[in-house]
Every structure is written in structure tokens, then in C-alpha cells.
Amino acid sequence: MSRRPVPLPAEHIPPGTPEWRTADVRRWLDAVPARWAHPLFAFLALAVSVAWEVTAAPVPACTSAEPCGSDWPGLAVAVVLVLSLYWVWRQPRLAIGGLAVTVVALAAEDGVSAFARPSALAYLLAAGFAVAGLVHRLAVAGRQRALALEAAGSAAQPLPEAARTFRRGRLSFVLAAVFLAVAGFGVWQALGVADAYEQRAAKAAHLSGEVTAVDEGEGVLTVTAEGRTRRVETAFPEDFPAGTRVDLVADGDGAVLVAEPYDAFGWELLVLGGSVVGLAFLANGVTGHLAARRLRREPLPVLHVLVREGEEDGRTYVFAADDTEGRRPVLCFHSLYAFEDDEEDFDEEEFDREEFDGDDPASGDDPDLRKIAEILRGGGPTPPLREAVLYGAPYAGAEVAFAAREDEHDPEVAVECSVTAVKPTLPEWRGRGPQRRERTSPRRSADEIAARMTPTAGPRVWRAHGFSRAIGLGLLLVQGGGVWAALDDGPSWSWLWLVPALPWLLTSVATALTWRITADRDGLWVTGAWRVRRVPWDVITSVRHHEDGIRVGRAKDSSVDLSPTGWAWLERRTGREPGAERVADEVRALLHRPDLRPDAEATSGQQGMPVGPPLVALTVLWGAAVLLLL
């Protein structure tokens, strides 16, 4: 029997507040972007075309007449380009402007004839495709807003007093200032490098010589000038073949090419990174601040809905007022409590609730702490549905607030404000059709899973599936390539990265390729990268899918984890139910329904075998082969 939603006292429901019912919700959900407009497709098209253009576009050679130096306009365009890739996901309006700037900059540099290059034409087409998708998403958001206003009717109420003191954007502004200061420091250092060269050139001798030898591996030219041979470093040795005349600035034993006067690439890279991150935070802060201010400015449409907190991601999920079973979430967002005269500000776009590590807060006597710890670890009860009043017209990218009771034992009504933009829960991104399962909440109930299962006499075995093995093979290629790259130049400091990276890669590859869970009469056999662990039924407290892994909680000891066990994000994008998620659901059903557990014990062959040790031996052999071949 399902629980009744936690009611909201009538005095906290403004008069005339309409219920947002399933019929209106369906119309709202039908007004979603077409599948082709998903930002992933635009991002991939832009990323591939940019990579192609960077590798294929002609790069002017450095000469004494036109020496290579800091290209600040080009760096500014690069900042806008990288920001546009991010804004395609988060800020559609800014992305449209950013992409327009990059296209104009490309045409201004080489003229319209630049688009005769296949790579530049590909970028122009990718930008056009991205802009079409962004415009479509903005139009759809407008349609959703109109439908929400239609459902709310004439009902409009001012924001609750607690929410009127809630502020957004401050943390983003602080982080933006920090990263922009880092970028400014990089500019200062790069300009200092250029000034140092100018001062050196003013005092040094200017010579002309002939390149007699080129070491492309080391990036060194051997130049003979005025009867003396000098070794001169260069970033582009291919531009100066033997016999080429070059100009030098020489003082003492040191000399640099006039064509390549200084190298400030490291500082320019710092400027790029600091500017991108800083401007991204700045845009997020301004957007959040303006959206929150719009919420406080005038009476808002209100809707009577149901809400529930997600167990794994901490988001607030909104349901239709008549969906008392919580079968179909409509939209979601992260939210934080608002208090009157609250001066403390929280932010931002990637807010997420982290799992407790280290000391267990549930070890104390406070029942609230025990409850919070159980919920965050997945071992507690599913958060209840709660009646709520939603303030603000919901649509993709909107800011909203809502009032609801925390649970049936809490008489107080709390106000929460969104700290991320509203996001529709869209199974349409994964494709349509009755064969695709729509998750009604972050986790299905054990009874729902048990209804699809039948008791078996023999042990139940779940093992690595296709996606998981594909992830393992990909990581194995990364591991092999990383070992080759580290050993390529012989003993060096680059070998140090193998110390932290190689154990992680070995564990991940072995787990992804051959993980296994076997359920028998007395408990679970969990096969990971290095060993097979026995977990009796009576010590298991929870089983859940967590961050592309499976976590089996135990009453006394630490949890037993398998990770990675697939790639849930990609599996959902291809219209499939994540395999590891299904396994966690079925194992959890066995935990809560002993009548479904097998009657027999698992044999050693059914328990599985860890492949971590053999993989270590293969890695050692591969490393030895690389050293012998090089």
C-alpha cells in the first residue's frame, strides 16, 4: 500500500491556487525540444569541427618580418569558442552570441574564402546546426511557460517572505573574481616576458646566419653566423630547414630567433583557462541573480503540486497534483532552504549532495542525523511525496520556489528556492515507445521489482554486460597507451604518474571486464578486481546503483563496491536501461523478499574469479615488450 502524500496545511495554500493535474502536465511535457536539438549533438558537432579546423587550417610560418608573439585577439576568440561549447548546455542565449562571434572572427581573419576549406565549412555548418537547436530550445521554453501560465490561470501570489531574502549569485561572483584575477596575472606575466625580450633586443647584437643542422626531436637549430656556431631553440623546427637564412638576437652565448622572440605559451594557457572559468562563473552568477530578482519583483503564478527529494542526486522532483503514486516526475532542480533575514548564500549550477565519508554521523543519539545519514547512504526509507505550492511559471531554464512540509512529523512549513535552473525530466531524449521504461523516481520499490521475478532453486548470477565490457576495453587501451607513452623516452620523471594512475586503471579494467554478483541461499558472492567477497544476507543493509557502480552496504563493516559496472549516462542516451541499475534493483528485491532467494549454495565456478592479478602480469609483460621494442 502506498503512503498518502504529506499534506500541506490549508492556510499555506493561497486561495484559488489550481492543481497542476496530469492532463495539463502531459501538455507541458509534450512541448519538449525535438531529439535533434539535444545539446549533446550540437556539442559533438562543434567539438569535432573545431578539432578538424585546428589541425587542418594553415598556420603562417614565423618570419623575421612577421615574428610570432602573443596573439591576444586570437586568444580572445579561443576563450569565446570554449565558453560557447559550455554555453550550448547551460546558457542558450549566450551560446548563440558566442558562436556568431567565432564565425565572424573566422571570416574576418581569412575572408569569406576561408569557408572554401572543408574544415572551416564544417565548422560553419556545425555552428548553424547548433544555433538552430538553441533557437528551437528557447522557443520550446516559451511554449512551456505559456502552458504553465494557462494552467495557473489568474492565480498569482507574491513570493513568501523567506524566499524574498534568498540571494543567488554571490558565490559565483567571488569565484569569477578569483579566476579572472588568475587570468589577469597570466596577462601580466606574458606581457612581462614580451617586455623582457624588448629590453634584451635593445642591448643585444642582431645577426644573420645560416641553418646548418636541424634537430626536430629536440627543437634545436644549429646556426652559423659571423663565423660562430650557435644552438638556437625553436618551437617550429620544420619551418627552418638546413640552408635557411635566419636573423638572431644574440647576447653572449645566448641567442634567440627574431622570428620566435619569446615563448609565453604557458602564461597564455593560464589566461585561457582562467578567463573561461571566470567568465563562466560570472555569466552563471549574473543569470542566477537576475532570475532570482525577477521572482521577487511581482506576484507569481502558483500551482498546487507534489514534490519529492531524489535519493541519489539530491534534486527536488515535481509531480502532478493527482499523481499520488509518484509515477511520473515532471521536472527537477536543486533547491535550498530559505530563511527570513538569511544572510548566508549558497550557489550554484553544479550543487550536489555528497555522501558522508569517514566518521558516521549516525553513531550519535540524534535521530535526525541518523535519518539523514541513512537517506544519503541509500539505506533509509524512500523520501515521501509532499504536497507543495510552486511559485513561478515552470519551464526549461526557469527559477522557482515552493513551500512544503519536510515530513509528516514536522509541523512547520519550509520554503525552498531553486539554485539550479528547472530541467524537464525528458524520456523523449532517450527515444519514444512503450518498450522504454520511465523511471518514476530515482529508485523503484522492491515490490515492483519482485513482481517481475520468480523464485529459483539455483543461484542467481549477474555478470558484466556489453556496455561494462566496452568500458573495460576502452580503459585497457588507455592503460596500454599510457604505459607506452611513459616508457617511450626511457627513464624519466614521467614514470611517476604511473604510481597513482596504474593501480586505478588496473582495478577499473579488471572490474569492468569481469565483475560478478552471485546470490545463493546464504548471501552474496561479490567478485571484484582482486578478490571474491562473501556478504551474508543478515549483514546487508542496502544495495544500490551509485556513480556507475554497485554498492552493497553492510551493518558493521564498510560497504562492498564494484566500480565501474557500465556507463549509465550513455546507456540511457541509447534508450537502454542501465544494466548495473537493473542488477542493483533485483539484488535489493532479494534482500527484502527472502521468499525469492535461491535454495542452493553457489559452486566455486559460479562465484567467479578476479582477473586483477593476471592483468598485473600482462601489464608487466607489456611494459617489458615496450622497453625491448624502443
C-alpha positions as MATLAB code, in Angstrom:
seq = 'MSRRPVPLPAEHIPPGTPEWRTADVRRWLDAVPARWAHPLFAFLALAVSVAWEVTAAPVPACTSAEPCGSDWPGLAVAVVLVLSLYWVWRQPRLAIGGLAVTVVALAAEDGVSAFARPSALAYLLAAGFAVAGLVHRLAVAGRQRALALEAAGSAAQPLPEAARTFRRGRLSFVLAAVFLAVAGFGVWQALGVADAYEQRAAKAAHLSGEVTAVDEGEGVLTVTAEGRTRRVETAFPEDFPAGTRVDLVADGDGAVLVAEPYDAFGWELLVLGGSVVGLAFLANGVTGHLAARRLRREPLPVLHVLVREGEEDGRTYVFAADDTEGRRPVLCFHSLYAFEDDEEDFDEEEFDREEFDGDDPASGDDPDLRKIAEILRGGGPTPPLREAVLYGAPYAGAEVAFAAREDEHDPEVAVECSVTAVKPTLPEWRGRGPQRRERTSPRRSADEIAARMTPTAGPRVWRAHGFSRAIGLGLLLVQGGGVWAALDDGPSWSWLWLVPALPWLLTSVATALTWRITADRDGLWVTGAWRVRRVPWDVITSVRHHEDGIRVGRAKDSSVDLSPTGWAWLERRTGREPGAERVADEVRALLHRPDLRPDAEATSGQQGMPVGPPLVALTVLWGAAVLLLL';
ca = [
       0.000    0.000    0.000;
       1.382    3.406   -0.987;
       1.641    6.187    1.549;
      -0.517    9.261    1.321;
       1.454   12.399    0.376;
       2.459   14.585    3.307;
      -0.324   17.199    3.387;
       0.235   20.928    3.298;
      -1.892   22.891    5.814;
      -4.745   24.683    4.088;
      -3.673   28.074    5.456;
      -0.418   27.772    3.485;
      -2.225   27.177    0.178;
      -3.144   30.585   -1.290;
      -6.847   30.910   -2.160;
      -7.592   29.982   -5.760;
      -4.379   28.011   -6.278;
      -5.182   25.471   -9.023;
      -3.876   21.925   -9.043;
      -1.388   21.133  -11.785;
      -3.062   17.935  -12.905;
      -1.920   15.138  -15.185;
      -3.795   16.429  -18.233;
      -2.022   19.810  -18.040;
       1.283   18.143  -17.184;
       1.081   15.966  -20.279;
       0.548   19.011  -22.468;
       3.528   20.663  -20.771;
       5.713   17.589  -21.298;
       4.610   17.287  -24.913;
       6.093   20.727  -25.510;
       9.653   19.474  -25.301;
      12.533   20.013  -27.716;
      12.881   17.629  -30.604;
      15.500   14.952  -30.183;
      17.804   16.531  -32.765;
      18.017   19.669  -30.604;
      19.640   17.891  -27.653;
      22.774   19.888  -26.728;
      24.898   16.746  -26.894;
      24.581   16.594  -30.675;
      25.456   20.264  -31.127;
      28.388   19.930  -28.721;
      29.786   16.905  -30.561;
      29.375   18.547  -33.971;
      31.132   21.695  -32.794;
      33.908   19.822  -30.983;
      34.694   17.609  -33.996;
      34.645   20.512  -36.452;
      36.848   22.659  -34.171;
      39.368   19.833  -33.814;
      39.385   19.380  -37.590;
      39.853   23.110  -38.228;
      42.684   23.372  -35.689;
      44.589   20.504  -37.329;
      43.778   21.374  -40.954;
      43.898   25.180  -41.038;
      47.130   26.619  -42.448;
      49.404   28.171  -39.838;
      51.535   31.076  -41.093;
      55.227   30.453  -40.615;
      57.137   32.669  -38.212;
      59.443   35.071  -40.068;
      61.635   37.982  -39.152;
      59.205   40.307  -40.909;
      56.200   38.842  -39.065;
      57.515   37.272  -35.873;
      55.400   35.002  -33.707;
      54.322   36.558  -30.437;
      51.272   36.739  -28.219;
      48.101   36.747  -30.309;
      45.684   38.408  -27.907;
      42.765   38.763  -30.403;
      43.124   35.093  -31.317;
      43.237   34.167  -27.635;
      40.048   36.157  -27.013;
      38.297   34.257  -29.816;
      39.526   30.968  -28.315;
      38.017   31.974  -24.949;
      34.683   32.738  -26.598;
      34.811   29.452  -28.508;
      35.406   27.324  -25.415;
      32.750   29.242  -23.494;
      30.308   28.692  -26.345;
      30.791   24.940  -26.085;
      29.838   25.165  -22.401;
      27.012   27.622  -23.010;
      25.432   25.268  -25.545;
      24.476   23.211  -22.490;
      23.752   25.935  -19.943;
      23.193   29.360  -21.495;
      21.467   29.141  -24.930;
      21.251   32.887  -25.492;
      24.915   33.459  -24.714;
      25.857   30.457  -26.862;
      24.132   31.978  -29.883;
      26.096   35.201  -29.458;
      29.366   33.357  -28.833;
      29.024   31.199  -31.936;
      28.225   34.266  -34.027;
      31.422   35.933  -32.769;
      33.562   32.915  -33.687;
      32.120   32.683  -37.206;
      32.634   36.412  -37.799;
      36.192   36.165  -36.448;
      36.976   33.288  -38.802;
      35.639   35.246  -41.777;
      37.463   38.421  -40.708;
      40.811   36.656  -40.456;
      40.843   34.868  -43.802;
      37.878   36.402  -45.627;
      34.826   34.575  -46.900;
      37.165   32.371  -48.929;
      38.146   30.715  -45.636;
      34.953   28.671  -45.862;
      36.251   27.073  -49.035;
      38.315   24.876  -46.697;
      36.328   21.734  -45.843;
      37.234   22.074  -42.162;
      36.080   25.709  -41.936;
      32.894   24.878  -43.853;
      32.262   22.010  -41.437;
      32.548   24.416  -38.511;
      30.169   26.878  -40.186;
      27.614   24.090  -40.694;
      28.097   22.827  -37.131;
      27.590   26.342  -35.764;
      24.447   26.734  -37.863;
      23.120   23.390  -36.608;
      23.881   24.393  -33.020;
      22.175   27.781  -33.383;
      19.088   26.146  -34.902;
      18.896   23.788  -31.923;
      19.376   26.639  -29.446;
      16.646   28.747  -31.053;
      14.351   25.719  -31.022;
      15.035   25.125  -27.306;
      14.294   28.768  -26.467;
      11.046   28.638  -28.435;
      10.023   25.461  -26.641;
      10.799   27.062  -23.268;
       8.470   29.931  -24.216;
       5.762   27.445  -25.109;
       6.187   25.652  -21.778;
       5.929   28.945  -19.922;
       2.704   29.783  -21.744;
       1.224   26.381  -20.854;
       2.219   26.795  -17.204;
       0.588   30.239  -17.098;
      -2.528   28.790  -18.713;
      -2.671   26.045  -16.063;
      -2.217   28.600  -13.260;
      -4.960   30.816  -14.632;
      -5.467   34.083  -12.819;
      -3.922   32.820   -9.581;
      -0.934   34.996   -8.646;
       0.722   35.456   -5.290;
       3.790   37.290   -4.009;
       6.782   35.193   -3.093;
       6.851   34.043    0.560;
       8.782   36.420    2.788;
      11.534   33.879    3.490;
      12.186   33.457   -0.239;
      12.343   37.212   -0.771;
      15.539   37.393    1.288;
      17.158   34.486   -0.553;
      20.065   35.609   -2.732;
      21.784   33.864   -5.581;
      24.979   34.518   -7.448;
      27.319   35.783   -4.731;
      29.499   32.696   -4.634;
      29.677   32.704   -8.428;
      30.807   36.324   -8.370;
      33.512   35.525   -5.820;
      34.783   32.556   -7.857;
      34.610   34.627  -11.037;
      36.742   37.317   -9.407;
      39.302   34.717   -8.311;
      39.658   33.087  -11.722;
      39.624   36.382  -13.612;
      42.365   37.596  -11.266;
      44.334   34.466  -12.208;
      43.793   35.310  -15.880;
      44.918   38.886  -15.238;
      48.052   37.584  -13.545;
      48.741   35.452  -16.634;
      48.369   38.512  -18.878;
      50.755   40.464  -16.665;
      53.337   37.687  -16.786;
      53.022   37.254  -20.561;
      53.459   40.978  -21.111;
      56.458   40.844  -18.787;
      58.027   38.140  -20.968;
      57.499   40.331  -24.041;
      58.948   43.394  -22.295;
      61.986   41.403  -21.163;
      62.655   40.410  -24.774;
      62.317   44.005  -25.969;
      64.838   45.133  -23.372;
      67.186   42.307  -24.311;
      66.851   43.045  -28.028;
      67.657   46.715  -27.456;
      71.029   45.814  -25.894;
      71.915   42.650  -27.865;
      73.611   42.176  -31.214;
      71.471   41.485  -34.291;
      72.978   38.816  -36.524;
      72.092   36.975  -39.688;
      73.161   33.360  -40.169;
      72.515   30.102  -41.981;
      70.878   26.999  -40.524;
      73.371   24.159  -40.929;
      71.573   21.410  -38.991;
      68.104   20.757  -37.562;
      67.270   18.526  -34.581;
      63.486   18.263  -34.850;
      63.257   15.927  -31.873;
      64.837   18.439  -29.521;
      63.590   21.515  -31.386;
      67.104   22.927  -31.828;
      68.691   24.658  -34.825;
      72.418   24.830  -35.437;
      73.082   28.294  -36.889;
      76.381   29.630  -38.232;
      76.626   33.422  -38.025;
      79.762   35.546  -38.446;
      81.993   32.510  -38.220;
      80.489   31.212  -34.992;
      78.124   28.279  -34.498;
      75.197   28.630  -32.112;
      72.452   26.282  -30.955;
      69.101   28.040  -31.035;
      65.832   26.630  -29.688;
      62.682   26.800  -31.794;
      59.097   25.669  -31.400;
      58.739   25.032  -35.148;
      61.935   23.375  -36.446;
      60.101   22.289  -39.597;
      59.871   25.952  -40.651;
      63.664   26.308  -40.767;
      65.228   23.561  -42.917;
      69.003   23.413  -43.425;
      70.209   26.219  -45.664;
      67.613   28.722  -44.453;
      68.794   32.245  -43.596;
      67.616   33.383  -40.156;
      68.017   36.519  -38.044;
      69.206   36.254  -34.460;
      69.268   38.401  -31.343;
      72.446   37.368  -29.526;
      73.992   38.412  -26.235;
      76.933   36.414  -25.001;
      76.374   32.700  -25.507;
      72.602   33.021  -25.742;
      70.645   33.660  -28.900;
      67.004   33.621  -29.988;
      65.356   33.796  -33.375;
      63.887   37.142  -34.338;
      61.060   35.109  -35.877;
      60.352   33.484  -32.467;
      61.365   36.169  -29.991;
      59.896   34.665  -26.808;
      57.712   31.840  -25.547;
      54.761   32.871  -23.354;
      52.586   29.865  -24.234;
      52.328   28.668  -20.633;
      51.097   32.056  -19.427;
      48.712   32.326  -22.370;
      47.303   28.902  -21.465;
      46.751   30.173  -17.922;
      44.956   33.203  -19.331;
      42.751   30.938  -21.447;
      41.803   28.649  -18.570;
      41.287   31.443  -16.033;
      39.225   33.520  -18.450;
      36.977   30.611  -19.472;
      36.242   29.506  -15.916;
      35.961   33.035  -14.581;
      33.591   34.224  -17.311;
      31.524   31.040  -16.979;
      31.051   31.714  -13.259;
      30.356   35.358  -13.961;
      27.646   34.500  -16.510;
      26.104   31.954  -14.129;
      26.119   34.468  -11.297;
      24.536   37.229  -13.364;
      21.910   34.859  -14.766;
      21.022   33.466  -11.345;
      20.927   36.919   -9.762;
      18.649   38.358  -12.460;
      16.345   35.322  -12.407;
      16.024   35.475   -8.611;
      15.329   39.206   -8.783;
      12.563   38.612  -11.345;
      10.975   36.147   -8.919;
      10.842   38.813   -6.194;
       9.656   41.634   -8.423;
       5.935   40.895   -8.836;
       3.164   38.428   -7.929;
       3.826   34.990   -9.362;
       1.627   32.262  -10.819;
       1.121   29.466   -8.298;
       0.392   25.760   -8.787;
      -0.561   23.047   -6.338;
       1.821   20.116   -6.964;
       3.586   17.197   -5.293;
       7.333   17.136   -4.675;
       9.853   14.520   -3.637;
      13.567   14.692   -2.934;
      15.747   12.393   -5.061;
      17.578    9.756   -3.052;
      20.810    9.753   -5.041;
      21.153   13.165   -6.641;
      19.566   15.472   -4.053;
      17.311   17.118   -6.642;
      13.743   18.156   -5.984;
      11.369   16.318   -8.325;
       7.951   17.815   -9.087;
       4.896   15.639   -9.836;
       1.337   16.368  -10.917;
      -1.018   17.047   -8.014;
      -3.083   13.940   -8.817;
      -0.041   11.653   -9.286;
      -0.251   10.436   -5.693;
       1.854    7.354   -6.526;
       4.721    9.487   -7.806;
       4.836    7.594  -11.084;
       5.947   10.339  -13.446;
       8.210   13.250  -12.451;
       7.585   16.387  -14.478;
      10.660   18.477  -13.768;
      13.553   18.707  -11.352;
      16.015   21.193   -9.886;
      18.351   21.563   -6.936;
      16.968   23.657   -4.106;
      17.992   25.068   -0.733;
      16.000   26.247    2.254;
      15.227   29.935    2.508;
      15.012   31.643    5.887;
      13.872   35.095    6.764;
      16.749   37.573    7.113;
      19.119   34.867    5.920;
      22.465   36.391    5.043;
      24.154   33.143    4.122;
      24.205   32.406    0.419;
      24.632   29.144   -1.363;
      25.151   28.513   -5.011;
      25.489   27.150   -7.808;
      24.925   25.300  -11.044;
      26.634   22.072  -10.088;
      25.367   21.885   -6.465;
      25.146   18.301   -5.373;
      24.836   16.408   -2.099;
      27.914   14.439   -1.244;
      27.902   11.164    0.566;
      29.302   11.027    4.108;
      32.837    9.724    4.326;
      34.820    8.978    7.433;
      33.050    9.110   10.791;
      29.438    8.023   10.782;
      27.137   10.831   11.926;
      24.530    8.223   12.736;
      26.707    6.944   15.562;
      25.333    9.657   17.871;
      21.961    9.795   19.580;
      20.349   12.414   17.336;
      17.559   10.669   15.362;
      17.550   13.407   12.708;
      21.240   12.819   11.983;
      20.663    9.080   11.806;
      17.829    9.615    9.353;
      19.881   11.955    7.158;
      22.787    9.519    7.102;
      20.520    6.620    6.174;
      18.906    8.542    3.325;
      22.211    9.778    1.908;
      23.623    6.266    2.016;
      20.585    4.747    0.422;
      19.712    2.606    3.400;
      16.829    4.675    4.729;
      13.231    4.912    3.584;
      12.323    6.481    0.278;
      11.667   10.219    0.793;
       7.902   10.809    0.855;
       5.785   12.674   -1.628;
       4.803   16.041   -0.212;
       2.073   18.487   -1.131;
       3.564   21.797   -2.168;
       2.737   25.171   -3.667;
       5.023   26.016   -6.576;
       5.749   29.724   -7.076;
       6.731   30.854  -10.578;
       5.924   29.576  -14.037;
       7.967   26.398  -14.631;
       9.787   25.973  -17.923;
      13.223   24.811  -19.026;
      15.726   27.253  -17.538;
      13.315   28.935  -15.101;
      13.827   29.733  -11.417;
      11.095   28.698   -8.961;
      10.357   28.391   -5.253;
       7.989   26.146   -3.320;
       6.511   25.737    0.151;
       6.040   22.289    1.711;
       6.345   20.382    4.967;
       9.524   18.348    5.403;
       7.650   15.214    6.527;
       4.512   14.173    8.347;
       6.213   14.634   11.746;
       7.269   18.216   11.063;
       4.501   20.761   11.693;
       6.488   23.634   10.161;
       6.168   24.606    6.515;
       9.527   25.290    4.887;
      10.228   27.420    1.831;
      12.858   26.276   -0.646;
      14.303   28.168   -3.624;
      15.872   26.661   -6.697;
      19.630   27.047   -7.017;
      19.763   25.464  -10.463;
      17.516   26.083  -13.422;
      14.385   23.999  -13.927;
      15.010   20.940  -16.058;
      12.177   18.850  -17.533;
      12.520   15.112  -16.961;
      12.587   14.009  -20.556;
      12.369   10.350  -21.517;
      11.989   11.775  -25.039;
      15.753   12.385  -25.102;
      16.131    8.606  -24.943;
      13.548    7.886  -27.573;
       9.851    7.111  -27.572;
       7.950    3.901  -27.333;
       6.312    1.652  -24.780;
       9.372   -0.575  -24.606;
      11.295    2.128  -22.779;
      10.873    2.164  -19.043;
      10.192    5.550  -17.474;
      11.692    5.826  -14.029;
       9.128    7.231  -11.619;
      11.745    8.141   -9.025;
      15.470    7.696   -8.544;
      14.742    4.167   -7.323;
      11.999    1.585   -7.967;
      10.445   -0.155   -4.985;
      11.476   -3.693   -4.061;
       7.896   -4.884   -4.514;
       7.790   -3.537   -8.061;
      10.957   -5.434   -8.938;
       9.884   -8.556   -7.078;
       6.668   -8.702   -9.118;
       8.782   -9.403  -12.201;
      10.896  -12.107  -10.564;
      10.152  -15.751   -9.805;
      11.821  -17.943   -7.154;
      14.643  -20.159   -8.400;
      16.308  -23.216   -6.907;
      19.751  -22.491   -8.317;
      21.877  -19.416   -7.541;
      21.205  -16.215   -9.453;
      24.225  -14.823  -11.288;
      24.688  -11.300  -12.649;
      27.857  -10.522  -14.568;
      29.480   -7.771  -16.620;
      27.315   -6.846  -19.613;
      28.220   -5.438  -23.006;
      28.497   -1.784  -22.007;
      30.593   -2.631  -18.986;
      32.986   -4.733  -21.057;
      33.219   -1.956  -23.643;
      34.233    0.476  -20.892;
      36.813   -2.062  -19.679;
      38.285   -2.496  -23.159;
      38.468    1.274  -23.628;
      40.279    1.710  -20.323;
      42.580   -1.173  -21.256;
      43.583    0.698  -24.422;
      44.182    3.827  -22.360;
      46.315    1.809  -19.954;
      48.384    0.242  -22.735;
      48.858    3.576  -24.483;
      49.770    5.290  -21.225;
      52.434    2.700  -20.423;
      53.864    3.063  -23.943;
      53.915    6.883  -23.681;
      55.559    6.815  -20.243;
      58.276    4.385  -21.299;
      58.814    5.876  -24.744;
      61.625    8.232  -23.713;
      63.323    5.868  -21.280;
      63.684    6.558  -17.545;
      62.262    9.973  -16.671;
      60.048   11.820  -14.237;
      57.054   10.903  -16.394;
      57.188    7.449  -14.852;
      55.907    8.929  -11.598;
      52.393    9.321  -12.987;
      52.201    5.530  -13.228;
      52.283    5.285   -9.416;
      48.758    6.681   -8.834;
      47.280    6.027  -12.275;
      48.227    2.420  -12.934;
      46.600    0.866   -9.813;
      43.373    2.741  -10.530;
      43.394    1.671  -14.183;
      44.141   -1.954  -13.310;
      41.296   -2.048  -10.796;
      38.842   -0.325  -13.149;
      39.712   -2.507  -16.145;
      39.512   -5.761  -14.184;
      36.205   -4.770  -12.577;
      34.529   -3.520  -15.762;
      35.502   -6.635  -17.715;
      34.615   -9.406  -15.252;
      32.588   -8.171  -12.265;
      30.057  -10.644  -10.985;
      27.439  -10.927   -8.238;
      26.100  -14.344   -7.298;
      23.136  -14.721   -4.942;
      22.578  -18.040   -3.185;
      20.796  -19.297   -0.101;
      23.012  -17.609    2.479;
      24.072  -14.352    0.826;
      26.023  -12.749   -1.995;
      29.364  -13.565   -3.590;
      30.770  -10.295   -4.953;
      33.627  -10.661   -7.439;
      35.698   -7.538   -7.979;
      39.117   -6.868   -9.413;
      41.204   -8.544   -6.727;
      39.072  -10.915   -4.689;
      35.724  -12.604   -4.148;
      33.945  -11.417   -1.012;
      31.187  -13.177    0.892;
      28.353  -10.970    2.176;
      25.659  -12.810    4.211;
      22.079  -11.648    3.833;
      21.736  -10.743    7.512;
      24.518   -8.108    7.378;
      23.363   -6.350    4.199;
      21.668   -3.019    4.873;
      21.270   -1.674    1.347;
      22.014   -2.351   -2.310;
      22.048    0.462   -4.829;
      23.435    1.733   -8.089;
      25.843    4.552   -7.271;
      28.030    6.593   -9.653;
      28.252    3.895  -12.340;
      28.907    1.249   -9.723;
      27.056   -1.126   -7.409;
      27.307   -0.564   -3.665;
      26.358   -3.230   -1.112;
      26.043   -1.668    2.344;
      26.920   -3.725    5.416;
      25.782   -3.281    9.010;
      29.212   -3.142   10.653;
      31.965   -3.096    8.051;
      32.417   -0.701    5.155;
      30.380   -1.220    2.021;
      31.392   -3.575   -0.774;
      31.762   -1.596   -4.006;
      32.036   -2.578   -7.654;
      33.015    0.245   -9.999;
      32.798    0.825  -12.879;
      29.993   -1.521  -13.890;
      28.965    0.334  -17.043;
      28.158    3.868  -18.149;
      24.601    4.679  -17.097;
      24.524    8.067  -18.848;
      25.382    6.604  -22.250;
      23.160    3.584  -21.769;
      20.179    5.839  -21.106;
      21.050    8.039  -24.091;
      20.899    4.963  -26.324;
      17.459    4.045  -24.997;
      18.568    1.196  -22.740;
      18.030    0.565  -19.078;
      21.430    0.705  -17.349;
      22.470   -2.885  -16.745;
      24.060   -2.248  -13.349;
      20.971   -0.346  -12.221;
      18.799   -3.347  -13.046;
      21.169   -5.667  -11.183;
      21.084   -3.449   -8.076;
      17.284   -3.366   -8.193;
      16.997   -7.149   -8.435;
      19.533   -7.821   -5.675;
      17.705   -5.340   -3.457;
      14.446   -7.168   -4.166;
      16.050  -10.414   -2.943;
      17.220   -8.598    0.178;
      13.688   -7.507    1.083;
      11.889  -10.618   -0.206;
      13.527  -13.750    1.269;
      10.970  -15.966   -0.485;
      12.639  -15.104   -3.815;
      16.128  -16.166   -2.716;
      17.684  -19.319   -4.219;
      17.565  -22.569   -2.262;
      21.053  -23.806   -3.200;
      24.585  -22.687   -2.471;
      26.808  -21.336   -5.238;
      29.616  -23.502   -6.533;
      33.134  -22.152   -6.918;
      32.607  -21.824  -10.666;
      29.502  -19.694  -10.138;
      31.270  -17.397   -7.684;
      33.605  -16.026  -10.374;
      37.327  -15.305  -10.402;
      39.058  -11.910  -10.086;
      41.309  -11.040  -13.028;
      43.296   -8.264  -11.354;
      46.401  -10.418  -10.643;
      46.624  -11.841  -14.210;
      46.148   -8.319  -15.564;
      49.107   -7.115  -13.496;
      51.245   -9.847  -15.053;
      50.094   -8.876  -18.559;
      50.854   -5.204  -17.836;
      54.376   -6.092  -16.694;
      54.917   -8.150  -19.845;
      53.588   -5.298  -21.974;
      55.926   -2.827  -20.285;
      58.881   -5.163  -20.839;
      57.920   -5.568  -24.501;
      57.721   -1.783  -24.923;
      61.201   -1.327  -23.448;
      62.596   -4.029  -25.724;
      60.962   -2.609  -28.840;
      62.023    1.007  -28.267;
];
